[in-house]
Tab-separated table of C-alpha atoms in Angstrom:
chain	number	residue	atom	x	y	z
A	175	GLY	CA	267.987	12.801	335.502
A	176	GLU	CA	264.466	13.420	334.270
A	177	ASN	CA	262.492	10.687	332.489
A	178	VAL	CA	259.306	11.441	330.559
A	179	GLU	CA	256.916	8.710	329.409
A	180	GLN	CA	254.197	9.461	326.861
A	181	HIS	CA	251.076	7.464	325.932
A	182	PRO	CA	249.615	6.415	323.616
A	183	SER	CA	252.168	6.130	320.828
A	184	THR	CA	249.417	6.295	318.202
A	185	LEU	CA	245.885	7.660	318.430
A	186	SER	CA	243.160	7.650	315.809
A	187	VAL	CA	239.957	9.656	316.300
A	188	GLN	CA	237.020	10.730	314.191
A	189	GLU	CA	236.783	14.362	313.210
A	190	GLY	CA	234.917	16.262	315.919
A	191	ASP	CA	235.888	13.871	318.693
A	192	SER	CA	238.266	14.731	321.534
A	193	ALA	CA	241.837	13.462	321.849
A	194	VAL	CA	243.843	13.059	325.052
A	195	ILE	CA	247.579	12.418	325.297
A	196	LYS	CA	249.170	11.678	328.660
A	197	CYS	CA	252.697	12.093	330.006
A	198	THR	CA	254.360	11.251	333.281
A	199	TYR	CA	257.627	12.651	334.589
A	200	SER	CA	260.021	11.463	337.259
A	201	ASP	CA	261.780	14.550	338.643
A	202	SER	CA	259.671	16.426	341.206
A	203	ALA	CA	261.887	19.491	340.627
A	204	SER	CA	260.598	19.888	337.050
A	205	ASN	CA	258.420	22.968	336.777
A	206	TYR	CA	257.921	23.667	333.062
A	207	PHE	CA	255.894	21.425	330.731
A	208	PRO	CA	255.563	22.344	327.032
A	209	TRP	CA	253.756	20.505	324.250
A	210	TYR	CA	255.000	20.516	320.671
A	211	LYS	CA	253.224	19.632	317.440
A	212	GLN	CA	255.256	18.340	314.508
A	213	GLU	CA	253.591	18.066	311.123
A	214	LEU	CA	255.066	15.846	308.443
A	215	GLY	CA	258.337	17.302	307.172
A	216	LYS	CA	258.165	20.323	309.483
A	217	ARG	CA	259.934	21.428	312.649
A	218	PRO	CA	258.333	20.881	316.091
A	219	GLN	CA	256.225	23.912	317.031
A	220	LEU	CA	255.237	24.901	320.575
A	221	ILE	CA	251.445	24.773	320.897
A	222	ILE	CA	250.925	25.240	324.629
A	223	ASP	CA	252.897	25.112	327.860
A	224	ILE	CA	252.206	25.109	331.570
A	225	ARG	CA	254.216	25.917	334.646
A	226	SER	CA	254.008	24.080	337.931
A	227	ASN	CA	252.185	26.874	339.730
A	228	VAL	CA	249.159	26.374	337.437
A	229	GLY	CA	246.864	23.333	337.280
A	230	GLU	CA	245.240	23.936	333.908
A	231	LYS	CA	245.666	26.162	330.871
A	232	LYS	CA	243.442	26.555	327.810
A	233	ASP	CA	243.940	28.022	324.375
A	234	GLN	CA	240.882	27.668	322.141
A	235	ARG	CA	240.500	23.925	321.423
A	236	ILE	CA	243.657	22.929	323.272
A	237	ALA	CA	244.083	22.502	327.022
A	238	VAL	CA	246.788	21.113	329.262
A	239	THR	CA	246.308	19.845	332.806
A	240	LEU	CA	249.013	19.203	335.381
A	241	ASN	CA	248.887	17.022	338.486
A	242	LYS	CA	252.079	17.713	340.433
A	243	THR	CA	251.301	15.168	343.128
A	244	ALA	CA	250.968	12.333	340.633
A	245	LYS	CA	253.642	13.836	338.354
A	246	HIS	CA	251.582	13.656	335.220
A	247	PHE	CA	250.264	16.123	332.682
A	248	SER	CA	247.908	15.754	329.748
A	249	LEU	CA	247.060	17.442	326.462
A	250	HIS	CA	243.393	17.692	325.533
A	251	ILE	CA	242.248	18.583	322.019
A	252	THR	CA	238.522	19.114	321.549
A	253	GLU	CA	236.536	19.157	318.290
A	254	THR	CA	239.435	17.627	316.412
A	255	GLN	CA	239.989	18.549	312.765
A	256	PRO	CA	242.030	16.821	310.044
A	257	GLU	CA	244.690	19.551	310.360
A	258	ASP	CA	245.297	18.392	313.941
A	259	SER	CA	246.871	15.240	312.480
A	260	ALA	CA	250.557	15.312	313.485
A	261	VAL	CA	253.044	13.932	315.979
A	262	TYR	CA	252.752	15.515	319.433
A	263	PHE	CA	255.608	15.624	321.945
A	264	CYS	CA	255.417	16.455	325.631
A	265	ALA	CA	258.454	17.666	327.546
A	266	ALA	CA	259.537	18.584	331.048
A	267	SER	CA	262.333	20.577	332.604
A	268	GLY	CA	263.421	22.661	335.524
A	269	THR	CA	264.458	26.252	335.242
A	270	GLY	CA	267.871	27.498	334.420
A	271	ARG	CA	270.388	25.262	332.748
A	272	ARG	CA	268.424	22.039	332.533
A	273	ALA	CA	267.571	20.844	329.038
A	274	LEU	CA	264.062	19.798	328.075
A	275	THR	CA	263.428	16.061	328.326
A	276	PHE	CA	261.000	14.944	325.616
A	277	GLY	CA	258.500	12.118	325.567
A	278	SER	CA	258.636	9.596	322.740
A	279	GLY	CA	255.784	11.214	320.790
A	280	THR	CA	252.170	10.422	319.897
A	281	ARG	CA	251.056	10.144	316.298
A	282	LEU	CA	247.526	11.558	316.113
A	283	GLN	CA	245.396	10.774	313.084
A	284	VAL	CA	242.077	12.569	312.702
A	285	GLN	CA	239.796	10.716	310.301
A	286	PRO	CA	237.472	12.952	308.250
B	15	GLU	CA	262.642	38.617	312.093
B	16	ALA	CA	263.889	36.697	315.143
B	17	ASP	CA	264.247	33.077	314.161
B	18	ILE	CA	266.557	30.092	314.055
B	19	TYR	CA	268.141	29.094	310.746
B	20	GLN	CA	269.804	25.938	309.501
B	21	THR	CA	271.828	25.287	306.367
B	22	PRO	CA	271.880	23.269	304.271
B	23	ARG	CA	268.290	22.027	304.412
B	24	TYR	CA	269.146	18.871	302.465
B	25	LEU	CA	272.521	17.196	301.989
B	26	VAL	CA	273.511	14.017	300.175
B	27	ILE	CA	277.143	13.025	300.557
B	28	GLY	CA	279.418	10.022	300.218
B	29	THR	CA	280.877	7.952	303.036
B	30	GLY	CA	284.014	9.399	304.615
B	31	LYS	CA	283.304	13.037	303.822
B	32	LYS	CA	283.646	15.765	306.424
B	33	ILE	CA	280.562	17.948	306.787
B	34	THR	CA	279.454	20.890	308.880
B	35	LEU	CA	275.817	21.642	309.556
B	36	GLU	CA	275.209	25.309	310.265
B	37	CYS	CA	272.809	26.719	312.857
B	38	SER	CA	272.285	30.352	313.771
B	39	GLN	CA	269.694	32.200	315.810
B	40	THR	CA	268.816	35.857	316.068
B	41	MET	CA	266.959	35.695	319.387
B	42	GLY	CA	269.972	36.264	321.624
B	43	HIS	CA	269.466	32.940	323.398
B	44	ASP	CA	272.324	31.533	325.479
B	45	LYS	CA	271.103	27.923	325.370
B	46	MET	CA	271.351	25.997	322.109
B	47	TYR	CA	270.850	22.318	321.257
B	48	TRP	CA	271.290	19.724	318.532
B	49	TYR	CA	268.834	16.852	318.152
B	50	GLN	CA	268.864	13.850	315.864
B	51	GLN	CA	265.444	12.661	314.714
B	52	ASP	CA	264.303	10.043	312.241
B	53	PRO	CA	261.049	11.230	310.586
B	54	GLY	CA	258.223	11.359	313.123
B	55	MET	CA	260.237	9.527	315.743
B	56	GLU	CA	261.825	10.441	319.068
B	57	LEU	CA	263.991	13.533	319.521
B	58	HIS	CA	267.482	12.515	320.642
B	59	LEU	CA	269.641	15.202	322.248
B	60	ILE	CA	273.205	14.902	320.929
B	61	HIS	CA	274.861	18.196	321.971
B	62	TYR	CA	274.034	21.324	323.939
B	63	SER	CA	275.578	24.614	324.915
B	64	TYR	CA	274.747	27.080	327.674
B	65	GLY	CA	276.797	29.898	326.234
B	66	VAL	CA	279.966	30.886	324.443
B	67	ASN	CA	282.775	28.335	324.909
B	68	SER	CA	280.384	25.954	326.689
B	69	THR	CA	279.521	22.621	325.005
B	70	GLU	CA	278.321	19.302	326.402
B	71	LYS	CA	277.419	15.900	324.988
B	72	GLY	CA	273.786	14.906	325.153
B	73	ASP	CA	271.977	11.671	325.897
B	74	LEU	CA	272.629	9.989	322.556
B	75	SER	CA	276.186	9.040	321.756
B	76	SER	CA	277.286	10.835	318.626
B	77	GLU	CA	280.448	10.924	316.543
B	78	SER	CA	279.870	14.585	315.823
B	79	THR	CA	281.441	17.620	317.487
B	80	VAL	CA	280.177	21.148	318.088
B	81	SER	CA	281.619	24.562	318.834
B	82	ARG	CA	280.200	27.781	320.279
B	83	ILE	CA	282.458	30.700	319.526
B	84	ARG	CA	279.621	33.197	319.082
B	85	THR	CA	276.296	33.344	320.898
B	86	GLU	CA	274.274	33.188	317.704
B	87	HIS	CA	276.181	30.372	315.994
B	88	PHE	CA	276.312	26.644	316.910
B	89	PRO	CA	277.713	24.476	314.083
B	90	LEU	CA	277.836	20.685	314.167
B	91	THR	CA	280.659	18.802	312.412
B	92	LEU	CA	280.947	15.185	311.304
B	93	GLU	CA	284.605	14.376	310.587
B	94	SER	CA	283.850	11.223	308.594
B	95	ALA	CA	280.258	10.631	307.588
B	96	ARG	CA	278.812	7.097	307.518
B	97	PRO	CA	275.475	5.681	306.308
B	98	SER	CA	274.435	5.298	309.973
B	99	HIS	CA	274.503	9.110	310.224
B	100	THR	CA	271.602	9.360	307.786
B	101	SER	CA	268.893	11.225	309.682
B	102	GLN	CA	267.375	14.640	310.294
B	103	TYR	CA	269.321	17.058	312.487
B	104	LEU	CA	267.363	19.729	314.332
B	105	CYS	CA	268.960	22.734	315.985
B	106	ALA	CA	267.116	24.546	318.786
B	107	SER	CA	267.582	27.524	321.065
B	108	ARG	CA	265.958	28.410	324.334
B	109	GLY	CA	265.338	31.555	326.318
B	110	MET	CA	264.042	31.423	329.887
B	111	ASP	CA	261.621	28.592	329.168
B	112	THR	CA	260.390	28.472	325.570
B	113	GLN	CA	262.471	26.424	323.158
B	114	TYR	CA	262.371	27.052	319.409
B	115	PHE	CA	263.448	24.641	316.715
B	116	GLY	CA	265.122	25.332	313.421
B	117	PRO	CA	263.750	23.826	310.169
B	118	GLY	CA	266.242	20.961	310.229
B	119	THR	CA	268.870	19.481	307.918
B	120	ARG	CA	268.006	16.203	306.269
B	121	LEU	CA	271.281	14.306	305.812
B	122	THR	CA	271.728	11.269	303.592
B	123	VAL	CA	275.073	9.470	303.564
B	124	LEU	CA	275.559	7.047	300.689
């Protein structure tokens, strides 16, 4: 089955700096890669996703890049703000019946 | 409003009690999931369903059971709760790709 590894497990940045979280996956058949943000005491919320036919996707300060050859994808947050502080999870799956496989999470702390 | 709902949100019970955690969604999704998560930690898949009368065990061994009699409803039952079951339980549903999570049930077993 699919295996997703996520790094780093914790990340501390100064407000205004950029943050990068990286994930690798094992199953070359995976073609959907979402990122979730989970604030303290809240449910995970989808913040951005990418499909395997696209190399990069941006939404305001957030971007995701995908390298299918190397089987890794990354989340980039620019101009970080204290409200970006949360746990971020990457995930991967194929289409159809396959469940999402989640990474182990990255705790991002943005220092004011 | 299309959403996914869980009840109760918080539950404190004694060891040995039988409990059912409720999950319902109004998005018409066939795929539904249960995850166990300690605060801020990994998401562990414990059960999933691809439609009515379809249920499977997930990656994490669990003493719970699930049923899927209606598309919108996916309850999880613990026959005899133990302190090791103390955790947060998140229900989720998925359409073609996007997966949505419910607000979770925080369970404490004394």
